[in-house]
Amino acid sequence: MEPYRDDARDGFFIRQFDENVEQDELVWHRDHHSRRVDVLEGEGWQVQFDNHLPFRIIPGDHFTIKANEYHRLIKGSSKLKLRITEVL
């Protein structure tokens, strides 16, 4: 079971992580396609890319994850809601 819920929309999906998710469920991984990520909600969450320090994300931020680039989330203090669009 994944540590998030997805809600598919036309051309993107909304991904939500509950505030009670365990940090050890937020594993290093990579995606097959590049993605643009827009932060919709969340307090205290961070993103870390391989060989980089983590950076804090706040609502209104956006960032890109390149295809096959290792990354992970670091848990914050509230639920996290993201809008994810695959970049082909």
mmCIF file of C-alpha atoms in Angstrom:
data_model
loop_
_atom_site.group_PDB
_atom_site.id
_atom_site.type_symbol
_atom_site.label_atom_id
_atom_site.label_comp_id
_atom_site.label_asym_id
_atom_site.label_seq_id
_atom_site.Cartn_x
_atom_site.Cartn_y
_atom_site.Cartn_z
ATOM 1 C CA MET A 1 0.000 0.000 0.000
ATOM 2 C CA GLU A 2 1.299 3.450 -0.941
ATOM 3 C CA PRO A 3 1.671 6.188 1.717
ATOM 4 C CA TYR A 4 -0.494 8.561 -0.348
ATOM 5 C CA ARG A 5 -3.846 8.890 -2.132
ATOM 6 C CA ASP A 6 -4.116 9.941 -5.776
ATOM 7 C CA ASP A 7 -7.065 11.633 -7.429
ATOM 8 C CA ALA A 8 -6.666 11.546 -11.219
ATOM 9 C CA ARG A 9 -7.815 14.573 -13.171
ATOM 10 C CA ASP A 10 -7.627 15.559 -16.827
ATOM 11 C CA GLY A 11 -3.887 15.909 -17.510
ATOM 12 C CA PHE A 12 -2.669 15.820 -13.899
ATOM 13 C CA PHE A 13 -3.344 14.215 -10.539
ATOM 14 C CA ILE A 14 -3.677 15.389 -6.961
ATOM 15 C CA ARG A 15 -1.535 13.455 -4.490
ATOM 16 C CA GLN A 16 -2.172 13.695 -0.738
ATOM 17 C CA PHE A 17 -0.045 12.499 2.154
ATOM 18 C CA ASP A 18 -1.703 12.276 5.563
ATOM 19 C CA GLU A 19 -0.073 14.030 8.521
ATOM 20 C CA ASN A 20 0.116 10.618 10.258
ATOM 21 C CA VAL A 21 2.283 8.984 7.566
ATOM 22 C CA GLU A 22 5.441 7.426 9.010
ATOM 23 C CA GLN A 23 8.759 8.848 7.782
ATOM 24 C CA ASP A 24 10.036 5.356 6.956
ATOM 25 C CA GLU A 25 7.208 5.025 4.400
ATOM 26 C CA LEU A 26 8.622 8.009 2.462
ATOM 27 C CA VAL A 27 11.378 6.107 0.688
ATOM 28 C CA TRP A 28 13.957 7.136 -1.884
ATOM 29 C CA HIS A 29 12.556 6.411 -5.333
ATOM 30 C CA ARG A 30 12.566 7.534 -8.953
ATOM 31 C CA ASP A 31 9.829 8.027 -11.511
ATOM 32 C CA HIS A 32 9.784 6.940 -15.159
ATOM 33 C CA HIS A 33 8.693 10.366 -16.448
ATOM 34 C CA SER A 34 9.674 13.922 -15.582
ATOM 35 C CA ARG A 35 7.092 15.701 -13.440
ATOM 36 C CA ARG A 36 6.169 19.236 -12.496
ATOM 37 C CA VAL A 37 5.032 19.383 -8.874
ATOM 38 C CA ASP A 38 2.924 22.258 -7.508
ATOM 39 C CA VAL A 39 2.587 22.453 -3.726
ATOM 40 C CA LEU A 40 -1.047 23.137 -2.778
ATOM 41 C CA GLU A 41 -0.992 22.502 1.000
ATOM 42 C CA GLY A 42 1.505 21.484 3.655
ATOM 43 C CA GLU A 43 3.538 22.718 6.606
ATOM 44 C CA GLY A 44 7.139 21.740 7.323
ATOM 45 C CA TRP A 45 7.577 19.283 4.435
ATOM 46 C CA GLN A 46 10.856 18.983 2.539
ATOM 47 C CA VAL A 47 12.082 17.415 -0.707
ATOM 48 C CA GLN A 48 15.519 15.904 -1.139
ATOM 49 C CA PHE A 49 17.222 14.939 -4.385
ATOM 50 C CA ASP A 50 20.122 12.474 -4.511
ATOM 51 C CA ASN A 51 23.428 14.112 -3.477
ATOM 52 C CA HIS A 52 21.674 17.352 -2.443
ATOM 53 C CA LEU A 53 20.540 18.821 0.840
ATOM 54 C CA PRO A 54 16.778 18.805 1.461
ATOM 55 C CA PHE A 55 14.805 21.985 0.805
ATOM 56 C CA ARG A 56 11.587 23.156 2.410
ATOM 57 C CA ILE A 57 8.435 23.368 0.296
ATOM 58 C CA ILE A 58 5.471 25.636 0.987
ATOM 59 C CA PRO A 59 2.124 26.203 -0.733
ATOM 60 C CA GLY A 60 2.677 28.120 -3.959
ATOM 61 C CA ASP A 61 6.066 26.509 -4.654
ATOM 62 C CA HIS A 62 6.695 24.381 -7.707
ATOM 63 C CA PHE A 63 9.630 22.225 -8.748
ATOM 64 C CA THR A 64 10.532 19.669 -11.408
ATOM 65 C CA ILE A 65 11.593 16.076 -10.885
ATOM 66 C CA LYS A 66 13.540 14.715 -13.841
ATOM 67 C CA ALA A 67 12.843 11.205 -15.115
ATOM 68 C CA ASN A 68 14.852 8.566 -13.187
ATOM 69 C CA GLU A 69 16.161 11.113 -10.647
ATOM 70 C CA TYR A 70 16.251 9.706 -7.094
ATOM 71 C CA HIS A 71 14.297 11.793 -4.594
ATOM 72 C CA ARG A 72 12.279 11.556 -1.398
ATOM 73 C CA LEU A 73 9.953 13.540 0.843
ATOM 74 C CA ILE A 74 10.710 14.428 4.437
ATOM 75 C CA LYS A 75 7.631 14.531 6.619
ATOM 76 C CA GLY A 76 6.156 17.791 7.835
ATOM 77 C CA SER A 77 3.626 18.617 10.538
ATOM 78 C CA SER A 78 0.424 18.660 8.467
ATOM 79 C CA LYS A 79 -1.051 16.856 5.480
ATOM 80 C CA LEU A 80 0.661 17.483 2.144
ATOM 81 C CA LYS A 81 -1.298 18.078 -1.047
ATOM 82 C CA LEU A 82 0.476 18.208 -4.424
ATOM 83 C CA ARG A 83 -0.621 18.719 -8.010
ATOM 84 C CA ILE A 84 1.559 16.516 -10.229
ATOM 85 C CA THR A 85 1.754 16.878 -14.001
ATOM 86 C CA GLU A 86 3.838 14.466 -16.061
ATOM 87 C CA VAL A 87 6.107 16.201 -18.550
ATOM 88 C CA LEU A 88 6.502 14.130 -21.685
#
